[in-house]
Short mmCIF file of C-alpha atoms in Angstrom, two decimals:
data_model
loop_
_atom_site.label_atom_id
_atom_site.label_comp_id
_atom_site.label_asym_id
_atom_site.label_seq_id
_atom_site.Cartn_x
_atom_site.Cartn_y
_atom_site.Cartn_z
CA MET A 513 -26.42 30.41 -32.78
CA GLY A 514 -28.62 28.60 -35.33
CA LYS A 515 -25.81 27.96 -37.80
CA SER A 516 -23.55 26.45 -35.14
CA ARG A 517 -26.39 24.11 -34.01
CA ASP A 518 -26.98 23.09 -37.63
CA GLY A 519 -23.28 22.40 -38.01
CA ARG A 520 -23.19 20.16 -34.93
CA ALA A 521 -26.28 18.26 -36.09
CA LEU A 522 -24.71 17.76 -39.51
CA ALA A 523 -21.48 16.52 -37.95
CA ARG A 524 -23.32 13.69 -36.23
CA ARG A 525 -24.49 12.37 -39.62
CA LEU A 526 -21.15 12.60 -41.46
CA PRO A 527 -18.15 10.26 -41.61
CA GLY A 528 -15.01 11.03 -39.59
CA PRO A 529 -13.05 13.71 -41.55
CA ALA A 530 -16.17 15.46 -42.78
CA ALA A 531 -17.64 15.43 -39.27
CA ALA A 532 -14.49 17.01 -37.88
CA LEU A 533 -14.64 19.73 -40.55
CA ALA A 534 -18.32 20.40 -39.78
CA ARG A 535 -17.58 20.66 -36.05
CA THR A 536 -14.72 23.07 -36.75
CA ALA A 537 -16.94 25.22 -38.98
CA ALA A 538 -19.69 25.26 -36.33
CA ALA A 539 -17.24 26.24 -33.60
CA THR A 540 -15.75 28.99 -35.81
CA ALA A 541 -19.20 30.40 -36.58
CA ALA A 542 -20.12 30.37 -32.89
CA GLY A 543 -16.84 32.05 -32.00
CA TYR A 544 -17.34 34.85 -34.52
CA LEU A 545 -20.89 35.36 -33.27
CA VAL A 546 -19.77 35.74 -29.66
CA LEU A 547 -16.75 37.89 -30.55
CA GLY A 548 -18.75 40.10 -32.90
CA THR A 549 -21.51 40.62 -30.34
CA LEU A 550 -18.98 41.56 -27.67
CA ALA A 551 -17.11 43.91 -29.99
CA THR A 552 -20.34 45.58 -31.09
CA TRP A 553 -21.33 46.14 -27.47
CA CYS A 554 -17.92 47.64 -26.69
CA VAL A 555 -17.97 49.94 -29.74
CA TYR A 556 -21.57 51.13 -29.62
CA ASP A 557 -22.35 51.06 -25.90
CA ARG A 558 -19.04 51.52 -24.09
CA SER A 559 -16.70 53.57 -26.28
CA GLY A 560 -18.43 56.95 -26.28
CA LEU A 561 -18.83 56.74 -30.06
CA HIS A 562 -22.26 58.36 -29.95
CA ARG A 563 -21.27 61.02 -27.44
CA TYR A 564 -19.21 62.61 -30.22
CA ASP A 565 -16.42 63.63 -27.85
CA TRP A 566 -14.03 62.98 -30.74
CA LEU A 567 -15.77 65.39 -33.11
CA PRO A 568 -13.88 68.62 -32.26
CA ASP A 569 -10.65 66.99 -33.44
CA LEU A 570 -12.10 66.58 -36.94
CA LEU A 571 -14.04 69.79 -37.55
CA PRO A 572 -12.56 73.27 -37.97
CA GLY A 573 -13.84 75.34 -35.07
CA GLY A 574 -15.00 72.18 -33.28
CA GLY A 575 -18.70 72.46 -34.20
CA PRO A 576 -20.85 71.35 -37.16
CA GLY A 577 -22.46 74.70 -37.96
CA GLU A 578 -25.17 74.28 -40.59
CA TYR A 579 -25.27 70.54 -41.15
CA LEU A 580 -27.07 67.68 -42.83
CA VAL A 581 -27.19 64.11 -41.50
CA ILE A 582 -27.49 61.41 -44.14
CA GLY A 583 -29.14 58.11 -43.27
CA THR A 584 -30.03 54.99 -45.24
CA GLY A 585 -32.84 53.73 -43.05
CA LEU A 586 -31.73 54.64 -39.52
CA ASP A 587 -30.70 57.97 -38.00
CA GLU A 588 -27.95 57.33 -35.46
CA ALA A 589 -26.56 60.86 -35.37
CA SER A 590 -29.21 63.60 -35.27
CA ARG A 591 -30.22 63.34 -31.61
CA PRO A 592 -26.75 63.15 -30.07
CA LEU A 593 -25.50 65.92 -32.36
CA ALA A 594 -28.43 68.17 -31.44
CA ALA A 595 -27.84 67.49 -27.74
CA ARG A 596 -24.13 68.24 -28.00
CA HIS A 597 -24.47 71.27 -30.30
CA PRO A 598 -27.85 72.93 -29.59
CA GLU A 599 -26.59 76.13 -31.20
CA ALA A 600 -26.12 74.42 -34.58
CA HIS A 601 -28.86 73.81 -37.12
CA GLY A 602 -29.22 70.33 -38.56
CA ARG A 603 -31.56 68.34 -40.79
CA PHE A 604 -31.88 64.66 -41.63
CA ALA A 605 -31.90 63.35 -45.21
CA ASP A 606 -33.36 59.85 -45.45
CA LEU A 607 -31.95 57.92 -48.40
CA TYR A 608 -33.75 54.69 -47.53
CA ASP A 609 -34.87 52.84 -50.66
CA PRO A 610 -35.09 49.02 -50.75
CA ALA A 611 -33.83 49.14 -54.34
CA LEU A 612 -30.62 50.91 -53.25
CA THR A 613 -30.01 49.59 -49.73
CA ALA A 614 -30.08 45.83 -50.05
CA GLY A 615 -29.28 44.91 -46.44
CA GLY A 616 -31.99 42.81 -44.80
CA SER A 617 -30.98 44.13 -41.39
CA ILE A 618 -31.86 47.66 -42.51
CA ARG A 619 -35.32 46.58 -43.65
CA ARG A 620 -35.96 44.75 -40.35
CA ALA A 621 -34.74 47.71 -38.30
CA ARG A 622 -36.90 50.03 -40.36
CA ARG A 623 -40.00 47.99 -39.54
CA HIS A 624 -39.26 48.02 -35.82
CA CYS A 625 -37.96 51.61 -35.63
CA PRO A 626 -39.81 53.87 -38.09
CA PRO A 627 -38.02 57.12 -38.95
CA ALA A 628 -38.52 60.07 -36.63
CA PRO A 629 -40.71 62.92 -37.90
CA GLY A 630 -38.89 65.66 -39.74
CA GLY A 631 -36.69 63.52 -41.98
CA ILE A 632 -36.54 64.58 -45.62
CA PRO A 633 -36.78 61.86 -48.28
CA ALA A 634 -33.76 62.13 -50.55
CA ARG A 635 -31.67 60.31 -53.14
CA PRO A 636 -27.89 59.89 -53.39
CA ASP A 637 -27.91 62.22 -56.39
CA ALA A 638 -30.30 64.77 -54.88
CA LEU A 639 -29.63 65.93 -51.33
CA PRO A 640 -31.99 68.52 -49.80
CA ALA A 641 -29.53 71.40 -49.60
CA ALA A 642 -28.74 74.34 -51.84
CA THR A 643 -25.30 74.55 -53.37
CA GLY A 644 -22.59 75.79 -51.01
CA THR A 645 -24.83 76.17 -47.95
CA LEU A 646 -23.62 73.49 -45.50
CA ASP A 647 -20.71 73.48 -43.11
CA THR A 648 -20.87 69.73 -42.45
CA VAL A 649 -22.43 66.65 -43.99
CA PHE A 650 -22.55 63.60 -41.69
CA ALA A 651 -22.67 60.06 -43.08
CA VAL A 652 -22.56 57.85 -39.98
CA PHE A 653 -22.71 54.10 -40.76
CA ALA A 654 -24.83 54.98 -43.78
CA ALA A 655 -22.79 55.22 -46.97
CA HIS A 656 -21.73 51.56 -47.05
CA GLU A 657 -25.40 50.57 -47.30
CA LEU A 658 -25.37 51.99 -50.82
CA ARG A 659 -24.06 48.83 -52.45
CA ARG A 660 -23.69 50.20 -55.99
CA PRO A 661 -20.49 52.22 -56.50
CA ALA A 662 -22.35 54.67 -58.75
CA ASP A 663 -24.72 55.56 -55.90
CA ARG A 664 -21.81 56.21 -53.53
CA THR A 665 -20.09 58.30 -56.20
CA ALA A 666 -23.28 60.35 -56.61
CA LEU A 667 -23.59 60.81 -52.85
CA PHE A 668 -20.05 62.13 -52.48
CA ALA A 669 -20.54 64.47 -55.44
CA GLU A 670 -23.77 65.79 -53.91
CA ALA A 671 -22.09 66.31 -50.53
CA ALA A 672 -19.31 68.27 -52.24
CA ARG A 673 -21.87 70.38 -54.08
CA ALA A 674 -23.82 71.20 -50.91
CA LEU A 675 -20.76 72.07 -48.80
CA ARG A 676 -19.36 75.54 -48.48
CA PRO A 677 -15.67 75.95 -49.33
CA GLY A 678 -13.85 74.67 -46.26
CA GLY A 679 -16.84 72.49 -45.31
CA THR A 680 -16.49 68.89 -44.20
CA LEU A 681 -17.95 65.54 -45.15
CA LEU A 682 -17.71 63.55 -41.91
CA LEU A 683 -17.79 59.84 -42.76
CA VAL A 684 -17.96 57.21 -40.00
CA GLU A 685 -17.59 53.56 -41.00
CA HIS A 686 -16.25 50.17 -40.10
CA LEU A 687 -13.59 49.25 -42.64
CA ARG A 688 -12.86 45.99 -44.36
CA ASP A 689 -9.47 45.67 -42.69
CA ALA A 690 -7.51 43.27 -40.52
CA ALA A 691 -9.03 44.40 -37.21
CA ASN A 692 -12.65 44.14 -38.34
CA THR A 693 -12.03 40.87 -40.17
CA ALA A 694 -10.49 39.37 -37.03
CA VAL A 695 -13.62 40.29 -35.07
CA TYR A 696 -16.45 39.86 -37.58
CA GLY A 697 -14.95 37.21 -39.86
CA PRO A 698 -16.68 36.99 -43.26
CA GLY A 699 -19.17 39.61 -42.05
CA ALA A 700 -16.46 42.24 -42.51
CA TRP A 701 -16.93 41.96 -46.28
CA HIS A 702 -20.11 43.99 -45.86
CA PHE A 703 -17.80 46.90 -45.02
CA LEU A 704 -15.69 48.68 -47.63
CA PRO A 705 -11.90 49.16 -47.72
CA ARG A 706 -10.31 52.45 -46.71
CA ALA A 707 -9.07 52.91 -50.29
CA THR A 708 -12.65 52.89 -51.59
CA TRP A 709 -13.66 55.82 -49.39
CA LEU A 710 -10.52 57.76 -50.28
CA ARG A 711 -11.23 57.20 -53.97
CA HIS A 712 -14.85 58.39 -53.68
CA ALA A 713 -13.66 61.53 -51.88
CA ALA A 714 -10.97 62.25 -54.46
CA GLU A 715 -13.46 61.81 -57.32
CA ALA A 716 -15.71 64.41 -55.65
CA GLY A 717 -12.84 66.85 -55.18
CA LEU A 718 -12.76 66.43 -51.39
CA HIS A 719 -9.42 66.24 -49.62
CA PRO A 720 -8.61 64.06 -46.59
CA ALA A 721 -8.15 66.50 -43.70
CA ALA A 722 -8.21 64.29 -40.59
CA GLU A 723 -8.84 60.71 -39.55
CA ARG A 724 -9.68 59.21 -36.17
CA ARG A 725 -9.89 55.58 -35.04
CA ILE A 726 -12.61 54.95 -32.45
CA ALA A 727 -12.60 51.87 -30.20
CA GLY A 728 -10.15 50.17 -32.53
CA LEU A 729 -12.84 49.15 -35.06
CA VAL A 730 -14.48 52.34 -36.34
CA THR A 731 -12.85 55.03 -38.47
CA ALA A 732 -14.04 58.63 -38.73
CA PHE A 733 -12.84 60.53 -41.81
CA ALA A 734 -12.99 64.28 -42.30
CA PHE A 735 -12.98 65.10 -46.02
CA ARG A 736 -12.69 68.82 -46.66
CA LYS A 737 -13.93 70.88 -49.60
CA PRO A 738 -11.04 73.11 -50.63
CA THR A 739 -11.31 76.87 -50.41
CA PRO A 740 -10.54 78.87 -53.57
CA GLY A 741 -6.82 79.51 -53.89
CA ALA A 742 -5.89 77.30 -50.94
CA ALA A 743 -2.98 74.90 -51.30
CA ARG A 744 -3.91 71.26 -51.09
#
């Protein structure tokens, strides 16, 4: 609420029209803060997002098989996936690099929540998986932290390389769209448009296979690696 307090203090020192504008800006900032906090609580704590009940609708056969979870500082997927699919085998690739992931929130979270043991340091252009060995690659609230388009392009290409034919890149992201902008205001510009993710997938030779909206604000994409001879 610091910005809204600063705005109210500024308004007291300004002449009439400017004071009214400052008060409006402060009230708008406070409103977005409250609305964004409530929406985040609903999405992350109340929607079942991290129970992965929605996953069978996006994966052939319903399970992840041999999988790799990609993170850019935090691992939000490995534990719930392992609990839901104990028969599957998963690993975590940690792409965290302050030079690539510029978000201050990631650096602060990293200091307070160090990575769990077992994560494998990796780069967007070098994932720890042999070619054609994975059934699923998970990028859950991770890929948008790679702010340079070239790094995202490299990541998608690496995911496509590591996947078996018929394998899936499962991407989960907020989008820069009307719903997220209405809730998060200017903060939604940290997210990327749907068209950007579709373009990265197409450049890597991955085809959109399924899409699921979760809690109205999160989108899960299943991008499939084609099998030889299969029609698109």
